Tab-separated table of C-alpha atoms in Angstrom:
chain	number	residue	atom	x	y	z
A	1	UNK	CA	-42.412	21.905	84.558
A	2	UNK	CA	-45.773	22.687	86.080
A	3	UNK	CA	-49.141	21.545	84.881
A	4	UNK	CA	-52.151	23.808	85.184
A	5	UNK	CA	-55.003	22.121	87.003
A	6	UNK	CA	-58.185	21.701	84.966
A	7	UNK	CA	-61.466	22.342	86.727
A	8	UNK	CA	-61.977	19.749	89.442
A	9	UNK	CA	-58.594	18.077	88.990
A	10	UNK	CA	-57.453	18.827	92.519
A	11	UNK	CA	-60.654	17.938	94.283
A	12	UNK	CA	-62.788	20.959	93.435
A	13	UNK	CA	-63.238	23.715	90.867
A	14	UNK	CA	-60.930	26.725	90.920
A	15	UNK	CA	-62.520	29.972	92.049
A	16	UNK	CA	-62.933	33.101	89.934
A	17	UNK	CA	-59.431	34.225	90.889
A	18	UNK	CA	-57.822	31.269	89.065
A	19	UNK	CA	-57.487	33.067	85.761
A	20	UNK	CA	-53.825	33.033	84.745
A	21	UNK	CA	-52.582	30.985	81.819
A	22	UNK	CA	-48.838	31.764	81.892
A	23	UNK	CA	-46.244	29.604	83.621
A	24	UNK	CA	-45.568	30.872	87.156
A	25	UNK	CA	-41.970	29.678	86.982
A	26	UNK	CA	-41.253	31.921	83.994
A	27	UNK	CA	-42.906	35.033	85.378
A	28	UNK	CA	-41.648	37.864	87.573
A	29	UNK	CA	-43.287	38.277	90.970
A	30	UNK	CA	-46.529	40.227	90.890
A	31	UNK	CA	-48.320	42.452	93.363
A	32	UNK	CA	-51.247	40.791	95.154
A	33	UNK	CA	-50.796	37.462	93.421
A	34	UNK	CA	-49.837	34.033	94.696
A	35	UNK	CA	-48.671	30.925	92.871
A	36	UNK	CA	-49.730	27.633	94.431
A	37	UNK	CA	-48.587	24.105	93.627
A	38	UNK	CA	-49.593	20.684	94.885
A	39	UNK	CA	-47.190	17.737	94.766
A	40	UNK	CA	-48.164	14.069	95.057
A	41	UNK	CA	-45.098	12.938	96.997
A	42	UNK	CA	-44.937	9.179	96.185
A	43	UNK	CA	-44.762	9.863	92.441
A	44	UNK	CA	-41.606	11.949	92.875
A	45	UNK	CA	-39.887	10.354	95.873
A	46	UNK	CA	-37.304	8.418	93.867
A	47	UNK	CA	-36.296	11.428	91.782
A	48	UNK	CA	-36.071	13.606	94.896
A	49	UNK	CA	-34.013	11.018	96.786
A	50	UNK	CA	-31.522	10.949	93.901
A	51	UNK	CA	-31.102	14.731	94.258
A	52	UNK	CA	-31.192	14.927	98.051
A	53	UNK	CA	-27.677	16.410	98.004
A	54	UNK	CA	-29.212	19.781	97.044
A	55	UNK	CA	-30.581	20.096	100.605
A	56	UNK	CA	-28.533	22.233	102.976
A	57	UNK	CA	-26.891	20.956	106.153
A	58	UNK	CA	-29.848	21.857	108.381
A	59	UNK	CA	-32.348	20.128	106.082
A	60	UNK	CA	-30.136	17.048	105.842
A	61	UNK	CA	-29.873	16.926	109.635
A	62	UNK	CA	-33.649	17.159	110.014
A	63	UNK	CA	-34.163	14.442	107.413
A	64	UNK	CA	-31.743	12.120	109.176
A	65	UNK	CA	-33.620	12.627	112.429
A	66	UNK	CA	-36.796	10.934	111.176
A	67	UNK	CA	-37.074	7.365	112.449
A	68	UNK	CA	-40.027	6.601	110.177
A	69	UNK	CA	-38.852	6.033	106.567
A	70	UNK	CA	-42.154	7.329	105.180
A	71	UNK	CA	-41.851	10.565	107.157
A	72	UNK	CA	-38.248	10.968	105.999
A	73	UNK	CA	-39.295	10.406	102.387
A	74	UNK	CA	-42.032	13.035	102.648
A	75	UNK	CA	-39.640	15.557	104.179
A	76	UNK	CA	-36.908	15.030	101.576
A	77	UNK	CA	-39.300	15.064	98.627
A	78	UNK	CA	-41.205	18.147	99.743
A	79	UNK	CA	-38.027	20.095	100.528
A	80	UNK	CA	-36.346	19.151	97.270
A	81	UNK	CA	-39.515	20.404	95.587
A	82	UNK	CA	-39.326	23.668	97.529
A	83	UNK	CA	-35.712	24.254	96.484
A	84	UNK	CA	-36.527	23.527	92.843
A	85	UNK	CA	-39.382	26.048	92.878
A	86	UNK	CA	-37.334	28.732	94.628
A	87	UNK	CA	-34.350	28.146	92.358
A	88	UNK	CA	-36.545	28.536	89.283
A	89	UNK	CA	-38.109	31.715	90.677
A	90	UNK	CA	-34.712	33.210	91.541
A	91	UNK	CA	-32.916	31.965	88.440
A	92	UNK	CA	-30.340	30.071	90.477
A	93	UNK	CA	-29.390	26.464	91.183
A	94	UNK	CA	-31.624	24.839	93.841
A	95	UNK	CA	-28.642	24.007	96.053
A	96	UNK	CA	-27.581	27.660	96.064
A	97	UNK	CA	-30.840	28.918	97.606
A	98	UNK	CA	-29.953	30.097	101.118
A	99	UNK	CA	-32.805	29.590	103.594
A	100	UNK	CA	-33.022	31.433	106.911
A	101	UNK	CA	-35.549	32.036	109.670
A	102	UNK	CA	-37.027	35.462	110.269
A	103	UNK	CA	-37.598	36.809	113.748
A	104	UNK	CA	-40.640	35.479	115.539
A	105	UNK	CA	-43.854	37.375	114.849
A	106	UNK	CA	-44.978	37.217	118.489
A	107	UNK	CA	-44.845	40.602	120.268
A	108	UNK	CA	-41.731	40.903	122.392
A	109	UNK	CA	-40.027	37.839	120.916
A	110	UNK	CA	-36.905	38.520	118.872
A	111	UNK	CA	-35.804	34.915	118.481
A	112	UNK	CA	-35.141	33.583	114.935
A	113	UNK	CA	-37.978	31.065	114.766
A	114	UNK	CA	-40.453	32.991	112.634
A	115	UNK	CA	-41.266	32.478	108.964
A	116	UNK	CA	-38.732	30.593	106.842
A	117	UNK	CA	-37.319	32.973	104.229
A	118	UNK	CA	-34.837	33.269	101.377
A	119	UNK	CA	-31.716	35.146	102.454
A	120	UNK	CA	-31.129	38.466	100.670
A	121	UNK	CA	-34.373	38.262	98.660
A	122	UNK	CA	-36.983	40.286	100.574
A	123	UNK	CA	-39.355	40.242	97.591
A	124	UNK	CA	-39.675	36.456	97.487
A	125	UNK	CA	-41.891	34.824	100.110
A	126	UNK	CA	-42.935	31.184	100.377
A	127	UNK	CA	-44.779	28.675	102.509
A	128	UNK	CA	-44.773	24.872	102.548
A	129	UNK	CA	-47.257	22.479	104.112
A	130	UNK	CA	-48.088	18.809	103.709
A	131	UNK	CA	-50.770	16.360	104.727
A	132	UNK	CA	-49.734	12.761	104.374
A	133	UNK	CA	-48.557	12.259	100.809
A	134	UNK	CA	-49.610	15.680	99.472
A	135	UNK	CA	-47.390	18.771	99.671
A	136	UNK	CA	-48.633	22.322	99.154
A	137	UNK	CA	-46.429	25.251	98.147
A	138	UNK	CA	-47.152	28.971	97.862
A	139	UNK	CA	-44.860	31.663	96.422
A	140	UNK	CA	-45.636	35.385	96.427
A	141	UNK	CA	-44.082	38.845	96.479
A	142	UNK	CA	-45.433	39.520	99.983
A	143	UNK	CA	-45.843	37.503	103.181
A	144	UNK	CA	-47.764	34.302	102.558
A	145	UNK	CA	-48.852	31.264	104.553
A	146	UNK	CA	-50.163	27.944	103.251
A	147	UNK	CA	-51.786	24.967	104.943
A	148	UNK	CA	-53.260	21.664	103.827
A	149	UNK	CA	-54.942	19.147	106.111
A	150	UNK	CA	-56.639	15.785	105.694
A	151	UNK	CA	-59.995	14.880	107.230
A	152	UNK	CA	-58.710	11.359	107.827
A	153	UNK	CA	-55.528	12.498	109.574
A	154	UNK	CA	-57.344	15.131	111.637
A	155	UNK	CA	-59.786	12.498	112.910
A	156	UNK	CA	-61.207	13.031	116.377
A	157	UNK	CA	-59.071	16.115	116.893
A	158	UNK	CA	-61.428	18.187	114.768
A	159	UNK	CA	-63.876	18.940	117.579
A	160	UNK	CA	-61.011	19.842	119.904
A	161	UNK	CA	-59.939	22.317	117.234
A	162	UNK	CA	-63.447	23.770	117.141
A	163	UNK	CA	-63.339	24.715	120.824
A	164	UNK	CA	-60.248	26.868	120.206
A	165	UNK	CA	-61.652	28.935	117.331
A	166	UNK	CA	-62.802	32.549	117.351
A	167	UNK	CA	-66.350	32.916	118.806
A	168	UNK	CA	-67.772	34.072	115.465
A	169	UNK	CA	-66.219	31.071	113.741
A	170	UNK	CA	-67.780	28.723	116.288
A	171	UNK	CA	-71.129	30.445	115.773
A	172	UNK	CA	-70.829	30.031	112.008
A	173	UNK	CA	-70.034	26.332	112.420
A	174	UNK	CA	-73.137	25.897	114.569
A	175	UNK	CA	-75.312	27.088	111.670
A	176	UNK	CA	-74.082	24.321	109.362
A	177	UNK	CA	-75.998	21.067	108.787
A	178	UNK	CA	-74.349	18.145	110.618
A	179	UNK	CA	-73.465	16.552	107.274
A	180	UNK	CA	-71.037	19.354	106.388
A	181	UNK	CA	-69.820	20.396	109.845
A	182	UNK	CA	-66.509	18.539	109.564
A	183	UNK	CA	-65.880	20.020	106.117
A	184	UNK	CA	-66.640	23.477	107.474
A	185	UNK	CA	-64.379	23.009	110.477
A	186	UNK	CA	-61.398	21.756	108.500
A	187	UNK	CA	-61.860	24.497	105.921
A	188	UNK	CA	-61.729	27.069	108.712
A	189	UNK	CA	-58.728	25.419	110.352
A	190	UNK	CA	-56.534	25.507	107.228
A	191	UNK	CA	-57.336	29.195	106.790
A	192	UNK	CA	-56.376	29.746	110.431
A	193	UNK	CA	-53.044	27.945	110.161
A	194	UNK	CA	-52.239	29.629	106.845
A	195	UNK	CA	-52.802	33.075	108.391
A	196	UNK	CA	-50.805	32.337	111.544
A	197	UNK	CA	-47.944	31.023	109.414
A	198	UNK	CA	-48.185	34.136	107.274
A	199	UNK	CA	-47.775	36.497	110.233
A	200	UNK	CA	-44.885	34.400	111.516
A	201	UNK	CA	-46.292	33.229	114.847
A	202	UNK	CA	-47.715	29.796	114.164
A	203	UNK	CA	-50.439	28.541	116.498
A	204	UNK	CA	-49.113	30.469	119.546
A	205	UNK	CA	-50.253	33.616	117.724
A	206	UNK	CA	-53.807	33.000	118.846
A	207	UNK	CA	-56.185	30.469	117.299
A	208	UNK	CA	-59.130	32.181	118.963
A	209	UNK	CA	-57.840	35.728	118.564
A	210	UNK	CA	-57.973	36.224	114.802
A	211	UNK	CA	-61.126	35.730	112.748
A	212	UNK	CA	-60.437	34.091	109.376
A	213	UNK	CA	-63.871	32.559	108.842
A	214	UNK	CA	-65.134	29.452	107.127
A	215	UNK	CA	-64.313	28.595	103.526
A	216	UNK	CA	-66.126	31.002	101.218
A	217	UNK	CA	-68.620	28.378	100.042
A	218	UNK	CA	-69.852	27.752	103.613
A	219	UNK	CA	-69.451	31.155	105.267
A	220	UNK	CA	-72.723	32.761	106.428
A	221	UNK	CA	-73.574	36.200	104.972
A	222	UNK	CA	-73.229	37.878	108.383
A	223	UNK	CA	-69.659	36.658	108.930
A	224	UNK	CA	-67.122	39.401	109.705
A	225	UNK	CA	-64.369	40.092	107.213
A	226	UNK	CA	-60.961	38.538	107.692
A	227	UNK	CA	-57.835	40.161	109.162
A	228	UNK	CA	-57.202	43.660	107.855
A	229	UNK	CA	-54.634	43.758	105.070
A	230	UNK	CA	-54.803	40.044	104.342
A	231	UNK	CA	-56.647	37.865	101.851
A	232	UNK	CA	-57.699	34.302	102.678
A	233	UNK	CA	-57.972	32.069	99.611
A	234	UNK	CA	-59.426	28.559	99.531
A	235	UNK	CA	-57.253	26.274	97.410
A	236	UNK	CA	-58.580	23.316	95.379
A	237	UNK	CA	-57.260	20.188	97.103
A	238	UNK	CA	-57.352	16.411	96.582
A	239	UNK	CA	-60.395	14.530	97.820
A	240	UNK	CA	-60.499	14.340	101.606
A	241	UNK	CA	-58.260	17.386	102.052
A	242	UNK	CA	-58.761	21.101	102.540
A	243	UNK	CA	-56.188	23.770	101.752
A	244	UNK	CA	-55.855	27.542	101.976
A	245	UNK	CA	-53.363	30.341	101.573
A	246	UNK	CA	-53.167	33.682	103.370
A	247	UNK	CA	-51.607	36.574	101.461
A	248	UNK	CA	-50.506	39.946	102.797
A	249	UNK	CA	-51.979	42.583	100.475
A	250	UNK	CA	-49.749	45.252	98.988
A	251	UNK	CA	-52.509	47.359	97.434
A	252	UNK	CA	-56.187	47.999	98.262
A	253	UNK	CA	-58.450	45.202	97.053
A	254	UNK	CA	-62.123	46.019	96.664
A	255	UNK	CA	-64.758	44.104	98.569
A	256	UNK	CA	-65.632	40.902	96.737
A	257	UNK	CA	-62.478	40.946	94.597
A	258	UNK	CA	-59.746	38.508	95.510
A	259	UNK	CA	-56.069	38.628	94.584
A	260	UNK	CA	-54.948	36.529	91.638
A	261	UNK	CA	-54.168	32.903	92.465
A	262	UNK	CA	-52.672	30.405	90.063
A	263	UNK	CA	-52.964	26.716	91.019
A	264	UNK	CA	-50.756	24.127	89.362
A	265	UNK	CA	-49.602	20.560	89.832
A	266	UNK	CA	-45.857	20.324	90.360
A	267	UNK	CA	-44.175	17.780	88.093
A	268	UNK	CA	-40.914	17.535	89.963
A	269	UNK	CA	-39.139	14.899	87.889
A	270	UNK	CA	-39.101	17.073	84.761
A	271	UNK	CA	-37.604	19.989	86.696
A	272	UNK	CA	-34.825	17.783	88.099
A	273	UNK	CA	-33.644	16.616	84.686
């Protein structure tokens, strides 16, 4: 099952777009809507390990390649969670979900290392990210990217990130008080990674090329709009983390109106019963 997050339960209040009350697992895909889950990995590691056989051969190979037991546990748990969510959305057993790679989104590159996708289901799109012991999932009817990062894990690399951002993003960061600069930078970075995952390029797609802006709460009024045809949504995250999703829009969305986003906490054990 999933558990809807009350205000503040995931580290901050939901925005005005968090309005749904129905269960995203029991609902057909919707236009310009995204379902987002967070998973606290340690609470579900044992249950996921017991069902690790639902992973496919490629996932099992990747899991076996981790030398660090904690990293292996995070991979297995987060990927079991992904299969459970996709199986529920598709109405099929988690082990029967066939995952593939789309072609790279970089111009001129036709290699199959783009977005992960569900084979033969072009109307189901997903993205998975994790930061330490927290996993973030997004499911939508159009291309979607998700990213979650931890201030603690980012550490000194934050300022190196800042130098790579779009000039208008760097200018916006420079207007922030020093006390919130790191928050502003990490909030921008998760939006950046979410968008680049959404278009299927990853970081090679141009960290400084695309303007995604700071998180809405910190963005200056003069900031340019985000990439045409995409919505950037800031996701409530646990303390010390920032998260965002990028959603490809299928219909015109008026200025100031965001697509619908439902945020939930994934209770994996109950879905594995």
